[in-house]
Coordinates of C-alpha atoms in Angstrom, one line a residue:
X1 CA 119.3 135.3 152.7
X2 CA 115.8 134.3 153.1
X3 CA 117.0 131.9 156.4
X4 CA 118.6 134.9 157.9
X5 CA 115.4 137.3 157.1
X6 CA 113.2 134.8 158.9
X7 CA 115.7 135.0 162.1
X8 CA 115.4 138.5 161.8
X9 CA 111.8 138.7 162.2
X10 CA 111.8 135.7 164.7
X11 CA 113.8 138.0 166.7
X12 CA 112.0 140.7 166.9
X13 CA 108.2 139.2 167.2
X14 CA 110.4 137.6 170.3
X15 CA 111.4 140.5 171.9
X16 CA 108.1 142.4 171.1
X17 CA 106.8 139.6 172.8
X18 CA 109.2 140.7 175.9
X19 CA 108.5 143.9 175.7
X20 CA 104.8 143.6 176.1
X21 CA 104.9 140.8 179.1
X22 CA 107.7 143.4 180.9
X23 CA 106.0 146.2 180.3
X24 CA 102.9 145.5 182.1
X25 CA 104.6 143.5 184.9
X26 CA 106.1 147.3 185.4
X27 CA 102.4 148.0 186.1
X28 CA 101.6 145.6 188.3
X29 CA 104.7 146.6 190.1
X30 CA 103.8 150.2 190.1
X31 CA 100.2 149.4 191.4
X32 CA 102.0 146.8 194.1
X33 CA 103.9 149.3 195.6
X34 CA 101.2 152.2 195.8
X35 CA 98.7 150.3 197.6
X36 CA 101.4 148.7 200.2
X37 CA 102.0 152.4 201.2
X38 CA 100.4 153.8 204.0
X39 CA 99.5 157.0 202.0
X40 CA 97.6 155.5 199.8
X41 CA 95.4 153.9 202.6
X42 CA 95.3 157.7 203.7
X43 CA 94.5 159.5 201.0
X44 CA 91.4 156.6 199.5
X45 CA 90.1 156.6 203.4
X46 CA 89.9 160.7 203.7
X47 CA 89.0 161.4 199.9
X48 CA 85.8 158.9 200.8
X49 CA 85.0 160.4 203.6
X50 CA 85.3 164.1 202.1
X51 CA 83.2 162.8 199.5
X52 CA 80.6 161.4 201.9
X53 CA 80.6 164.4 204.0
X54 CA 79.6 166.4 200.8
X55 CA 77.1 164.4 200.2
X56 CA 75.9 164.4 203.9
X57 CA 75.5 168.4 203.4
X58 CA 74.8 168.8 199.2
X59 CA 73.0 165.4 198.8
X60 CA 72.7 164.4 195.2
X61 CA 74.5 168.0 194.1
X62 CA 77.7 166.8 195.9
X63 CA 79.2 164.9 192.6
X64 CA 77.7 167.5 190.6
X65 CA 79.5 170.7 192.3
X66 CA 83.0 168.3 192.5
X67 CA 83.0 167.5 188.4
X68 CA 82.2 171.3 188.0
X69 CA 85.4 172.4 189.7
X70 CA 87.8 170.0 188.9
X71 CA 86.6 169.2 185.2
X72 CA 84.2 171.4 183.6
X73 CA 84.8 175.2 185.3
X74 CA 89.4 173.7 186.5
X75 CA 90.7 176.9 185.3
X76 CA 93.1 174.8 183.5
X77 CA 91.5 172.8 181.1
X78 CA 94.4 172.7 179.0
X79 CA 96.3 170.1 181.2
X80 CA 93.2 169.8 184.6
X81 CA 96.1 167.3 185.9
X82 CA 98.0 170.6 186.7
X83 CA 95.8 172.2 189.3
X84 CA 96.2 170.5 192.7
X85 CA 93.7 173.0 194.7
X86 CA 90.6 174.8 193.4
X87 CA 90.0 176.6 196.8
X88 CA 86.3 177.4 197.8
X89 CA 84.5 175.4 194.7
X90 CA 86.1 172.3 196.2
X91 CA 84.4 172.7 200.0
X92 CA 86.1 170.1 202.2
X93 CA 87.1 168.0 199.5
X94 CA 89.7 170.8 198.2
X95 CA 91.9 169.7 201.8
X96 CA 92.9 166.1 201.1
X97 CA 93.2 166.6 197.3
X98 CA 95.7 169.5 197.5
X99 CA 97.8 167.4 200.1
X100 CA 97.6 163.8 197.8
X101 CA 97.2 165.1 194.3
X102 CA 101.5 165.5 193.3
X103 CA 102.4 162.1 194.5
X104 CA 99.6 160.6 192.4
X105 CA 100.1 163.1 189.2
X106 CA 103.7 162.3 189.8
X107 CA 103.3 158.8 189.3
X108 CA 100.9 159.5 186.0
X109 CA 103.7 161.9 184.5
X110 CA 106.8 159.8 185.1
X111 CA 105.1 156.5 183.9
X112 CA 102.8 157.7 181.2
X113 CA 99.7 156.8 182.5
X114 CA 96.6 158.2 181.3
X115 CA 95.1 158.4 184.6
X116 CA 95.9 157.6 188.2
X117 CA 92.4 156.4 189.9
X118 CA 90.7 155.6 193.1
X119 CA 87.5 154.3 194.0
X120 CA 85.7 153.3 196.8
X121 CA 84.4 150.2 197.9
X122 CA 80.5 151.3 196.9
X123 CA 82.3 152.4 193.2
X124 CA 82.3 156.3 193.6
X125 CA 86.2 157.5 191.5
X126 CA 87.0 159.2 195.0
X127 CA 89.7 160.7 192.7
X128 CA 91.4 160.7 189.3
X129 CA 94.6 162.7 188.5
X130 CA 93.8 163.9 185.1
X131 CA 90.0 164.9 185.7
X132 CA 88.1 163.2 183.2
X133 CA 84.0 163.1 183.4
X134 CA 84.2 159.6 185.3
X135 CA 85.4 161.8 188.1
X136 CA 83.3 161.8 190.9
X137 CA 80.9 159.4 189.1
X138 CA 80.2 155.9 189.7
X139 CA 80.7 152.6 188.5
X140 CA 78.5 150.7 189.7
X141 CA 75.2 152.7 189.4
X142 CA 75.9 155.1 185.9
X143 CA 75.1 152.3 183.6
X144 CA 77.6 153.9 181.3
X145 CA 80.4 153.6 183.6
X146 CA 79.7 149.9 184.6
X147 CA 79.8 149.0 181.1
X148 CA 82.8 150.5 180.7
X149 CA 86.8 149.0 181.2
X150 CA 87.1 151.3 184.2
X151 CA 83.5 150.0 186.0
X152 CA 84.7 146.1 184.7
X153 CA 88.3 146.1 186.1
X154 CA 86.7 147.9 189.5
X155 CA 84.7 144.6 189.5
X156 CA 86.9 142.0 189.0
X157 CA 90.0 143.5 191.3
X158 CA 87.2 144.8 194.3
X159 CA 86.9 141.4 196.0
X160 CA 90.9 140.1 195.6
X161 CA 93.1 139.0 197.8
X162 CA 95.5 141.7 198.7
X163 CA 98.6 142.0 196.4
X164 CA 96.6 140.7 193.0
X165 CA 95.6 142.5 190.0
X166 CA 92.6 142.6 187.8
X167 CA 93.6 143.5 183.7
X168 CA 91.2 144.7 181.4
X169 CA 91.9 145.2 177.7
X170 CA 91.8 148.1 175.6
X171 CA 87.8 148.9 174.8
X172 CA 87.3 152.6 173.9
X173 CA 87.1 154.5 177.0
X174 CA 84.0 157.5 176.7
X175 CA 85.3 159.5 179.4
X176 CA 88.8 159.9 177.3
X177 CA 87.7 159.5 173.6
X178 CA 90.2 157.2 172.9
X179 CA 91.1 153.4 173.5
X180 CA 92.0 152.2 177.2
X181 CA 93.5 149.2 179.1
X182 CA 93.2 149.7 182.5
X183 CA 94.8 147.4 185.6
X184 CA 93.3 147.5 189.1
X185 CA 94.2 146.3 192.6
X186 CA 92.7 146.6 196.4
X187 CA 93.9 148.6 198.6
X188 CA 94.0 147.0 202.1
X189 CA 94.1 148.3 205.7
X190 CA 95.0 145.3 207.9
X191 CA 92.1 143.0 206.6
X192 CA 89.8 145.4 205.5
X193 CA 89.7 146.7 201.8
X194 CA 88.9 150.4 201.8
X195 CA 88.7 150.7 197.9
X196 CA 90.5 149.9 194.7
X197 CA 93.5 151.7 192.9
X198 CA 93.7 152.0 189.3
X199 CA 95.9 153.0 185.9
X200 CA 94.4 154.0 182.9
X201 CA 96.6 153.0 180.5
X202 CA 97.2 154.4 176.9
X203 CA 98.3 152.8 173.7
X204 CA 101.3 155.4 173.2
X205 CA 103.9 154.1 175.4
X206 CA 103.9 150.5 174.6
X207 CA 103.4 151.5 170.5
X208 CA 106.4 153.8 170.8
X209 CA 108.6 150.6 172.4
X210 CA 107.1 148.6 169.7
X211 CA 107.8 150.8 166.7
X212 CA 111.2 150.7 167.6
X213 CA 112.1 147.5 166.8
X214 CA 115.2 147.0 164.7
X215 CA 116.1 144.4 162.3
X216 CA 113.2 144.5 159.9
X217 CA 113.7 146.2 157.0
X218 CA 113.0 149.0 155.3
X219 CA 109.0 148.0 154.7
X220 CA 108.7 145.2 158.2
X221 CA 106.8 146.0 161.3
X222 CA 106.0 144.7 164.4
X223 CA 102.3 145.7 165.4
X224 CA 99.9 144.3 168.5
X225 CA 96.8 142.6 167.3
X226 CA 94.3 140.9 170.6
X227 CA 92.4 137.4 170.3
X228 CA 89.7 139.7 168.6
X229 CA 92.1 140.3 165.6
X230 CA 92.1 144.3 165.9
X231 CA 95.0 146.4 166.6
X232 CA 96.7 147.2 170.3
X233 CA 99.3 149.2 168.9
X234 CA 99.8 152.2 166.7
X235 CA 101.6 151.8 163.5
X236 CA 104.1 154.8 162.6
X237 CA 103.2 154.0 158.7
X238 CA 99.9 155.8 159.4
X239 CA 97.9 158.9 160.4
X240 CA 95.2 158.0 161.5
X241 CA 94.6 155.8 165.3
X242 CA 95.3 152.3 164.4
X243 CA 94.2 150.5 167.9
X244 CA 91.0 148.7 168.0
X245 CA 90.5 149.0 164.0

């Protein structure tokens, strides 16, 4: 009996293994096929330059007017994802983000992403789907940002070769509230890189995978625990968040 309970668990740490490793090659596939596509080249080159041209006009009130009415004043703040044009308050800006917005909220809904992201090459978030305060920031001049996993996977995916990914592990994300992983990769024009694309990636999906492991018992568990020997998954014995305690 005790042979056959030890399978059992061998099992399932095996396929949680699996899980994880597939799982994130799905992101990397994601991100792989998003920056290959010419619309994505599109929308980070004309999203920069609306952001530029605001800037050109509004100087350092350009970010300032953008977070206002996409994040703080977005007439829906229950769900800010939801709202695709904000008319006036969004100047020239409002254009290109009405016209590229679904496809990218698309991707964040049907893959459970906590945020589709792009940013430019000088590290301004040209644009986020779910309209978090690192919108329209930077992450390579707000100290707090830089710190951050969003301004550390910006940096390590910026100068790769086209086609490769940059992983960061889950930190807890200020913008959000709440623990992040994020994966980043250039986007490329020919030979030039005109910015980076990333996903912010939440604990929920790969817990819920997880926790649904079979073969265990009434009382067995599988759970994710990093080198750092703190949680990367959420355990459905508790209440309260589990990741990164």
């Amino acid at each position: 009996v005790e042979a056959q309970r030890d399978q059992s668990m061998q099992a399932s740490l095996n396929t949680a293994t699996a899980l994880v490793s597939d799982y994130y090659s799905g992101v990397e596939v994601d991100l792989k096929l998003f920056v290959q596509r010419s619309d994505t080249v599109t929308a980070m080159k004309n999203l920069t330059r609306a952001l530029e041209e605001l800037r050109m006009g509004l100087k350092e009130r350009a970010a300032p007017q953008l977070q206002a009415a996409y994040v703080t004043e977005n007439p829906n703040q229950e769900d800010r994802s939801a709202v695709d044009s904000v008319g006036a308050k969004g100047a020239t800006y409002d254009a290109p983000h009405k016209r590229f917005h679904p496809g990218f909220r698309t991707l964040k809904v049907e893959r459970a992403y906590s945020d589709v992201l792009l940013i430019s090459p000088v590290g301004d978030v040209v644009y986020s789907v779910a309209k978090n305060t690192d919108f329209a920031g930077n992450v390579v001049n707000d100290p707090a940002l830089a710190s951050s996993g969003l301004g550390q996977v910006f940096a390590a995916a910026k100068d790769l070769p086209e086609g490769s990914a940059a992983f960061v592990d889950y930190t807890q994300y200020g913008p959000t509230g709440t623990p992040q992983s994020f994966m980043a990769m250039p986007v490329y024009e020919k030979d030039e890189a005109t910015g980076v694309m990333v996903l912010s990636i939440s604990p929920a999906t790969l817990s819920a995978r997880i926790s649904s492991l079979s073969g265990l018992g009434q009382t067995g568990e599988v759970v994710l625990v990093g080198q750092d020997g703190l949680l990367r998954s959420e355990s459905p014995r508790t209440n309260e968040p589990d990741v990164l305690t």
